[in-house]
Amino acid sequence: MTELRTLLIRYDEIGLKGRNRRFFENCLLNNIKRAFNGLDGVRFRLPRGRIMVDMPSPLADECAKRLAYVPGIASFSIGYPVNPDFEEMAALGIKLVEPGLRAGGELKFCVRTQRTDKTFHKTSPEINFEVGSRIMSVLSTKGLVVNIKQAEVVIEIEIGRGETVLFDHRIPGIRGLPVGCSGNVLSLLSGGIDSPVASYFMMRRGCRVHFIFFDNQPFLGRGGLDKVLKLSKILNRYQSRGRVYVVPFQDIQVAIRDHCTPENRVVLYRRLMYRIGLKVAQKIKCLALVTGESLGQVASQTLENLAAVSCVVPMSVFRPLIGMDKQEIIAQARKIGTYEISIEPAPDCCSVFMPSRPATKSRIDRLERDESKFPWQDLMQEAMDNMEVIDLDAEAGD
Ligand code: ATP
Ligand code: MG
């Protein structure tokens, strides 16, 4: 087989019209180029409606592995560049189909052609026939049958201007939009199962996600921060250039413990987290906050409590998991590779000084009364002054 491979990368074009489409394509192209950093000998082309990448064959598997992390890709194939010659295409088709044949069994197959070069001297159905019949003439005695509707193996041929590519399967991408085409958001990332999944969903809608973690080391040790760093590194594989903002939160928590109604503690923590989140988001030009909250999952996530938290920030707060149940969230966490880290034991800062019966229907006037009992503005400023910033790309090799 040839020593070169051509990756064919497809993206959905729904809603992509006019100038929007060029912007989307450039964004995706840049992200793929970045994902292929360090791989020598790859060459990019942009025929209409897809991205093609030529490369030496030993790189193909590594490239495929990396594409599995790039949002905005509907599917991709590892193709073989061939001459538009029926004998040559059939010979390659035979090599690809033959390993799937089982003694005594049948294998259903078909050939599908897409011809973007309309000047080519045969139509797509004619090409299907020319190549398919040549393959059949060699393999029909070994159990190969043509079945267009239920094909188990599809040999696909794309004939473009000046190039023909043949491939035998499509690998699904993670779909969505390319990171960067929607803008930046700031995700409140704890070490739990939910917030990494929420962050991933925002990346898949084209956002670059930065992370903010509220840390309570004196009470909880380094475990929480280590988990968040591991999680954010995994998440950063789907984008690049993400940062983690680590905010010391112990003084705020102690003040809330010492001055406020125990039932309101968790909602009060959350209101301070959101306020700090807002300030950081504004400073680094993020247009929304993101959390892993899901309706009714715990006491702090009732409709009343979510409203009592959101109302402290004049900024969009996105909760992509709001309507999901825990099993669905867990399945998604496994898929994106964060679940195993999330379940490592490490206490969560919201469980510190947890009251026995947290309020499920906080009243804003009572929360405000609690907040008037300690200098939260000063504590907030101090926490932000001591905030640490970690650049995830610089940490990528760990
Ligand atoms: P998760 O699994 O994401 O921790 P959870 O179901 O445990 O979620 P909570 O602990 O109530 O829920 O937290 C709700 C949301 O608040 C989290 O999804 C996260 O977005 C944010 N959050 C909670 N604790 C922290 C923290 N220490 N630092 C940053 N964000 C946090
Ligand atoms: Mg949590």
Coordinates of C-alpha atoms and ligand atoms in Angstrom, one line a residue:
M1 CA 0.0 0.0 0.0
T2 CA 1.1 3.6 -0.5
E3 CA 3.4 5.2 2.0
L4 CA 1.2 8.3 2.2
R5 CA -2.1 8.8 4.0
T6 CA -4.6 11.5 3.6
L7 CA -6.8 12.4 6.5
L8 CA -10.3 13.5 5.5
I9 CA -11.8 15.6 8.2
R10 CA -15.5 16.4 8.0
Y11 CA -17.5 19.0 9.9
D12 CA -21.2 19.8 10.1
E13 CA -22.2 22.7 8.0
I14 CA -25.6 23.3 9.5
G15 CA -26.0 27.0 10.4
L16 CA -22.7 27.8 8.8
K17 CA -23.3 30.4 6.1
G18 CA -21.4 33.2 4.4
R19 CA -18.6 34.7 6.4
N20 CA -19.5 32.7 9.5
R21 CA -18.3 29.6 7.7
R22 CA -14.9 30.9 6.8
F23 CA -14.4 31.9 10.5
F24 CA -15.4 28.5 11.7
E25 CA -13.2 26.7 9.2
N26 CA -10.1 28.8 10.1
C27 CA -10.8 28.2 13.8
L28 CA -11.0 24.5 13.3
L29 CA -8.0 24.4 11.0
N30 CA -5.9 26.3 13.6
N31 CA -7.0 24.0 16.4
I32 CA -6.1 20.9 14.3
K33 CA -2.7 22.4 13.4
R34 CA -2.1 23.0 17.1
A35 CA -3.2 19.5 18.0
F36 CA -0.6 18.1 15.4
N37 CA 2.2 20.2 16.9
G38 CA 5.5 18.3 16.9
L39 CA 4.5 16.0 14.0
D40 CA 6.8 16.6 11.0
G41 CA 5.7 16.2 7.4
V42 CA 2.0 16.9 7.6
R43 CA 0.5 19.1 4.9
F44 CA -2.9 20.8 5.1
R45 CA -5.3 21.4 2.3
L46 CA -8.8 23.0 2.4
P47 CA -11.0 21.8 -0.4
R48 CA -14.6 23.1 0.0
G49 CA -16.4 21.6 2.9
R50 CA -13.6 19.6 4.5
I51 CA -10.1 19.6 5.7
M52 CA -7.5 17.3 4.2
V53 CA -4.1 16.5 5.7
D54 CA -1.4 14.5 3.9
M55 CA 1.1 12.7 5.9
P56 CA 3.6 9.8 5.9
S57 CA 1.7 6.7 6.9
P58 CA 3.4 6.0 10.3
L59 CA 1.9 9.3 11.6
A60 CA -1.7 8.4 10.8
D61 CA -2.6 6.6 14.0
E62 CA -1.1 9.3 16.2
C63 CA -3.0 12.0 14.2
A64 CA -6.3 10.0 14.6
K65 CA -5.7 9.8 18.3
R66 CA -5.3 13.5 18.6
L67 CA -8.3 14.3 16.4
A68 CA -10.5 12.5 19.0
Y69 CA -9.9 15.5 21.2
V70 CA -10.8 18.3 18.8
P71 CA -14.3 19.7 19.1
G72 CA -16.0 20.7 15.8
I73 CA -15.2 17.5 13.9
A74 CA -18.2 15.4 12.7
S75 CA -16.1 12.5 11.5
F76 CA -12.8 11.7 9.9
S77 CA -11.2 8.9 7.8
I78 CA -7.7 7.8 7.2
G79 CA -7.6 7.6 3.4
Y80 CA -5.2 6.3 0.8
P81 CA -4.3 8.7 -2.0
V82 CA -4.6 6.8 -5.3
N83 CA -4.6 7.5 -9.0
P84 CA -8.1 7.8 -10.5
D85 CA -7.6 4.4 -12.2
F86 CA -10.1 1.7 -11.7
E87 CA -7.6 -1.1 -11.6
E88 CA -5.5 0.6 -8.9
M89 CA -8.6 1.5 -6.8
A90 CA -9.9 -2.0 -7.0
A91 CA -6.5 -3.5 -6.0
L92 CA -6.4 -1.3 -2.9
G93 CA -10.1 -2.1 -2.2
I94 CA -9.3 -5.8 -2.3
K95 CA -6.5 -5.4 0.2
L96 CA -8.8 -3.5 2.6
V97 CA -11.8 -5.9 2.3
E98 CA -10.0 -9.2 2.2
P99 CA -9.0 -9.4 5.9
G100 CA -12.7 -9.2 6.9
L101 CA -13.7 -12.3 5.0
R102 CA -14.4 -15.4 7.1
A103 CA -14.2 -18.9 5.8
G104 CA -17.8 -20.2 5.0
G105 CA -19.3 -16.8 5.9
E106 CA -20.6 -13.9 3.9
L107 CA -19.4 -10.3 4.0
K108 CA -21.7 -7.6 2.7
F109 CA -20.0 -4.7 1.0
C110 CA -20.5 -1.9 -1.4
V111 CA -18.6 1.0 -3.0
R112 CA -19.7 4.6 -2.6
T113 CA -18.2 7.4 -4.6
Q114 CA -18.4 11.1 -4.2
R115 CA -17.2 13.1 -7.2
T116 CA -16.5 16.7 -6.5
D117 CA -14.6 16.9 -9.8
K118 CA -17.6 17.0 -12.2
T119 CA -15.3 16.9 -15.2
F120 CA -14.3 13.3 -14.4
H121 CA -15.3 11.1 -17.3
K122 CA -17.6 8.7 -15.3
T123 CA -20.5 9.4 -12.9
S124 CA -20.4 8.2 -9.3
P125 CA -22.7 5.2 -10.0
E126 CA -20.5 4.2 -12.9
I127 CA -17.4 4.4 -10.7
N128 CA -19.1 2.3 -8.0
F129 CA -19.8 -0.3 -10.7
E130 CA -16.3 -0.2 -12.2
V131 CA -14.5 -0.6 -8.9
G132 CA -17.1 -2.8 -7.3
S133 CA -17.2 -5.3 -10.1
R134 CA -13.5 -5.6 -10.2
I135 CA -13.3 -6.3 -6.5
M136 CA -16.1 -8.9 -6.8
S137 CA -14.4 -10.6 -9.7
V138 CA -11.6 -11.5 -7.3
L139 CA -13.5 -12.0 -4.0
S140 CA -17.0 -13.2 -4.8
T141 CA -15.8 -16.8 -4.5
K142 CA -14.6 -16.1 -1.0
G143 CA -17.9 -14.9 0.3
L144 CA -18.0 -11.3 -0.6
V145 CA -21.5 -10.1 -1.6
V146 CA -22.8 -6.7 -2.7
N147 CA -25.4 -5.2 -0.4
I148 CA -25.9 -1.5 -0.6
K149 CA -28.4 -1.1 2.2
Q150 CA -26.7 -3.3 4.8
A151 CA -23.1 -3.1 3.9
E152 CA -20.7 -4.2 6.7
V153 CA -17.8 -2.8 4.8
V154 CA -18.0 0.3 2.6
I155 CA -15.2 1.3 0.3
E156 CA -15.6 5.0 -0.2
I157 CA -13.9 6.9 -3.0
E158 CA -13.6 10.7 -3.2
I159 CA -12.7 12.1 -6.5
G160 CA -11.7 15.8 -6.3
R161 CA -9.8 18.0 -8.7
G162 CA -6.3 16.5 -9.0
E163 CA -6.7 14.0 -6.2
T164 CA -8.5 10.8 -5.5
V165 CA -8.7 9.3 -2.0
L166 CA -10.0 5.9 -1.0
F167 CA -10.9 4.8 2.5
D168 CA -12.9 2.1 4.3
H169 CA -14.3 3.6 7.5
R170 CA -15.4 6.8 9.2
I171 CA -14.4 7.5 12.7
P172 CA -16.9 9.6 14.6
G173 CA -15.5 12.9 16.0
I174 CA -16.9 14.7 19.1
R175 CA -18.9 17.1 17.0
G176 CA -19.9 20.5 18.3
L177 CA -18.0 23.7 17.4
P178 CA -14.3 24.5 17.3
V179 CA -12.9 25.9 20.6
G180 CA -12.4 29.6 20.2
C181 CA -15.2 30.4 17.9
S182 CA -17.7 31.3 20.7
G183 CA -15.5 33.2 23.2
N184 CA -14.1 32.6 26.7
V185 CA -15.9 31.4 29.8
L186 CA -14.8 30.8 33.4
S187 CA -15.7 27.5 34.9
L188 CA -16.0 26.9 38.7
L189 CA -14.1 23.6 38.9
S190 CA -14.2 21.5 42.0
G191 CA -12.6 18.1 42.3
G192 CA -16.1 16.4 41.8
I193 CA -17.6 14.5 39.0
D194 CA -19.9 17.3 37.7
S195 CA -18.0 20.4 37.0
P196 CA -15.4 18.8 34.6
V197 CA -18.3 17.5 32.5
A198 CA -20.0 20.9 32.5
S199 CA -16.7 22.5 31.4
Y200 CA -16.3 19.9 28.6
F201 CA -19.8 20.7 27.3
M202 CA -18.9 24.4 27.0
M203 CA -15.7 23.6 25.1
R204 CA -17.9 21.6 22.7
R205 CA -19.9 24.7 22.1
G206 CA -16.8 26.5 20.9
C207 CA -15.7 28.2 24.2
R208 CA -12.2 28.3 25.6
V209 CA -12.7 27.5 29.2
H210 CA -10.5 28.8 32.0
F211 CA -10.9 27.3 35.5
I212 CA -11.3 28.7 38.9
F213 CA -10.8 26.7 42.1
F214 CA -11.6 27.8 45.6
D215 CA -9.1 26.1 47.8
N216 CA -9.2 25.4 51.5
Q217 CA -5.8 23.9 52.0
P218 CA -5.4 24.5 55.8
F219 CA -8.4 22.4 56.5
L220 CA -8.3 20.0 53.6
G221 CA -4.6 19.6 52.6
R222 CA -3.3 19.6 49.0
G223 CA -5.5 16.8 47.8
G224 CA -8.2 19.0 46.4
L225 CA -5.9 21.2 44.4
D226 CA -4.0 18.2 43.0
K227 CA -7.2 16.7 41.8
V228 CA -8.3 19.9 40.2
L229 CA -4.9 20.3 38.4
K230 CA -5.1 16.7 37.1
L231 CA -8.7 17.3 35.9
S232 CA -8.0 20.6 34.3
K233 CA -5.0 19.1 32.4
I234 CA -7.3 16.4 31.0
L235 CA -9.9 19.0 30.0
N236 CA -7.2 21.2 28.5
R237 CA -6.5 18.4 25.9
Y238 CA -9.8 19.3 24.3
Q239 CA -8.7 22.9 23.8
S240 CA -5.2 24.3 24.8
R241 CA -4.2 27.6 26.4
G242 CA -6.5 27.1 29.4
R243 CA -5.5 28.5 32.8
V244 CA -6.4 27.6 36.4
Y245 CA -7.0 30.4 38.9
V246 CA -6.6 29.1 42.5
V247 CA -8.2 31.3 45.1
P248 CA -7.5 30.8 48.8
F249 CA -10.9 30.4 50.4
Q250 CA -10.3 29.3 54.0
D251 CA -10.6 32.8 55.6
I252 CA -14.0 33.3 53.9
Q253 CA -15.2 30.0 55.1
V254 CA -14.1 30.5 58.6
A255 CA -15.8 33.9 58.7
I256 CA -19.0 32.5 57.4
R257 CA -18.8 29.7 60.0
D258 CA -18.2 32.2 62.8
H259 CA -20.8 34.8 61.9
C260 CA -23.6 33.4 59.9
T261 CA -26.6 31.0 60.3
P262 CA -25.3 27.4 59.9
E263 CA -28.2 26.4 57.6
N264 CA -27.1 29.1 55.1
R265 CA -23.4 28.2 55.0
V266 CA -23.2 26.4 51.6
V267 CA -25.3 29.1 49.8
L268 CA -23.2 31.8 51.3
Y269 CA -20.0 30.1 50.2
R270 CA -21.4 29.8 46.8
R271 CA -22.4 33.5 46.6
L272 CA -18.8 34.5 47.5
M273 CA -17.5 32.0 44.9
Y274 CA -19.7 33.6 42.2
R275 CA -18.8 37.1 43.2
I276 CA -15.1 36.3 43.0
G277 CA -15.7 34.4 39.8
L278 CA -17.4 37.5 38.3
K279 CA -14.4 39.7 39.1
V280 CA -11.9 37.3 37.7
A281 CA -14.0 36.6 34.6
Q282 CA -14.2 40.4 33.9
K283 CA -10.5 40.8 34.3
I284 CA -9.6 38.0 31.9
K285 CA -12.4 38.8 29.4
C286 CA -14.7 35.8 30.0
L287 CA -18.3 36.3 29.1
A288 CA -20.0 33.8 31.4
L289 CA -19.5 31.6 34.5
V290 CA -20.0 27.9 34.3
T291 CA -20.9 25.4 37.1
G292 CA -21.6 21.7 37.4
E293 CA -24.9 22.3 39.2
S294 CA -27.8 20.0 38.4
L295 CA -31.3 20.7 39.6
G296 CA -32.2 19.0 42.9
Q297 CA -28.9 17.0 43.1
V298 CA -28.1 18.3 46.6
A299 CA -29.6 20.8 49.0
S300 CA -27.8 23.8 47.5
Q301 CA -29.1 23.0 44.1
T302 CA -32.9 23.7 44.5
L303 CA -34.5 26.3 42.3
E304 CA -34.6 28.7 45.3
N305 CA -30.9 28.3 46.1
L306 CA -29.7 28.5 42.5
A307 CA -31.6 31.8 42.2
A308 CA -30.2 33.0 45.5
V309 CA -26.7 32.4 44.1
S310 CA -27.1 33.6 40.5
C311 CA -28.6 37.0 41.6
V312 CA -25.3 38.2 43.0
V313 CA -23.7 38.4 39.6
P314 CA -24.7 40.5 36.6
M315 CA -23.3 37.9 34.2
S316 CA -24.6 34.8 32.5
V317 CA -24.2 31.7 34.6
F318 CA -24.3 28.5 32.5
R319 CA -25.2 25.2 34.1
P320 CA -25.0 22.7 31.2
L321 CA -25.9 19.8 33.5
I322 CA -29.1 21.3 34.9
G323 CA -31.4 18.7 33.4
M324 CA -29.2 15.7 33.6
D325 CA -29.3 12.9 36.1
K326 CA -26.2 11.6 37.9
Q327 CA -25.9 8.4 35.8
E328 CA -25.8 10.4 32.6
I329 CA -23.2 12.7 34.0
I330 CA -21.1 9.8 35.2
A331 CA -21.3 8.1 31.7
Q332 CA -20.1 11.4 30.2
A333 CA -17.3 11.8 32.7
R334 CA -16.1 8.3 31.8
K335 CA -16.2 9.1 28.1
I336 CA -14.1 12.3 28.5
G337 CA -11.6 10.6 30.9
T338 CA -12.2 12.6 34.1
Y339 CA -14.3 10.1 36.1
E340 CA -11.4 8.1 37.6
I341 CA -9.7 11.2 38.9
S342 CA -13.0 12.7 40.2
I343 CA -13.7 9.7 42.4
E344 CA -10.3 9.7 44.1
P345 CA -11.0 10.5 47.7
A346 CA -10.4 14.1 48.6
P347 CA -12.7 16.2 50.7
D348 CA -14.6 19.0 49.0
C349 CA -14.4 22.6 50.4
C350 CA -18.2 22.9 50.6
S351 CA -18.3 19.9 53.0
V352 CA -16.2 21.9 55.5
F353 CA -18.3 23.0 58.5
M354 CA -21.3 21.4 56.8
P355 CA -24.5 22.0 58.9
S356 CA -26.6 19.0 59.7
R357 CA -29.6 20.5 57.9
P358 CA -28.7 22.9 55.1
A359 CA -31.5 25.2 54.0
T360 CA -33.2 24.2 50.8
K361 CA -35.2 27.4 50.4
S362 CA -32.8 30.2 51.2
R363 CA -34.4 33.6 51.5
I364 CA -32.3 36.5 50.0
D365 CA -33.1 38.9 52.9
R366 CA -31.7 36.4 55.4
L367 CA -28.6 35.7 53.3
E368 CA -28.0 39.4 53.1
R369 CA -28.5 39.8 56.8
D370 CA -25.9 37.1 57.3
E371 CA -23.5 38.8 54.9
S372 CA -23.8 42.1 56.8
K373 CA -22.2 40.4 59.8
F374 CA -18.7 40.1 58.3
P375 CA -16.5 42.1 56.0
W376 CA -16.9 39.9 53.0
Q377 CA -15.7 42.7 50.5
D378 CA -12.4 42.9 52.3
L379 CA -12.0 39.1 52.5
M380 CA -12.9 38.8 48.9
Q381 CA -10.2 41.4 47.9
E382 CA -7.6 39.6 50.0
A383 CA -8.5 36.2 48.5
M384 CA -8.1 37.7 45.0
D385 CA -4.8 39.4 45.9
N386 CA -3.5 36.0 46.9
M387 CA -4.8 34.2 43.9
E388 CA -2.4 32.0 42.0
V389 CA -2.5 31.4 38.2
I390 CA -1.4 28.2 36.5
D391 CA -0.9 28.0 32.8
L392 CA -2.0 24.5 31.7
D393 CA 0.0 24.4 28.4
A394 CA 3.2 25.0 30.4
E395 CA 2.2 22.1 32.6
A396 CA 1.2 19.8 29.7
G397 CA 4.2 17.5 29.9
D398 CA 3.6 16.4 33.5
Ligands
ATP1 P1 -19.0 18.7 41.5 O1 -19.1 17.3 41.3 O2 -18.7 19.5 40.3 O3 -18.2 19.1 42.7 P2 -21.3 18.7 43.2 O4 -22.5 17.9 42.7 O5 -20.4 18.1 44.2 O6 -20.5 19.1 41.9 P3 -21.4 21.0 44.7 O7 -20.3 20.6 45.6 O8 -22.7 21.5 45.4 O9 -21.9 20.0 43.7 O10 -20.9 22.2 43.8 C1 -21.8 22.8 42.8 C2 -20.9 23.5 41.8 O11 -20.2 24.6 42.5 C3 -19.8 22.6 41.3 O12 -20.2 21.9 40.2 C4 -18.7 23.7 40.9 O13 -19.1 24.2 39.6 C5 -18.9 24.7 42.0 N1 -18.0 24.5 43.1 C6 -18.2 23.8 44.3 N2 -17.1 23.8 45.0 C7 -16.1 24.4 44.4 C8 -14.7 24.8 44.6 N3 -14.1 24.4 45.7 N4 -14.1 25.4 43.6 C9 -14.7 25.8 42.5 N5 -15.9 25.5 42.2 C10 -16.7 24.9 43.1
MG2 MG -18.6 19.1 44.8

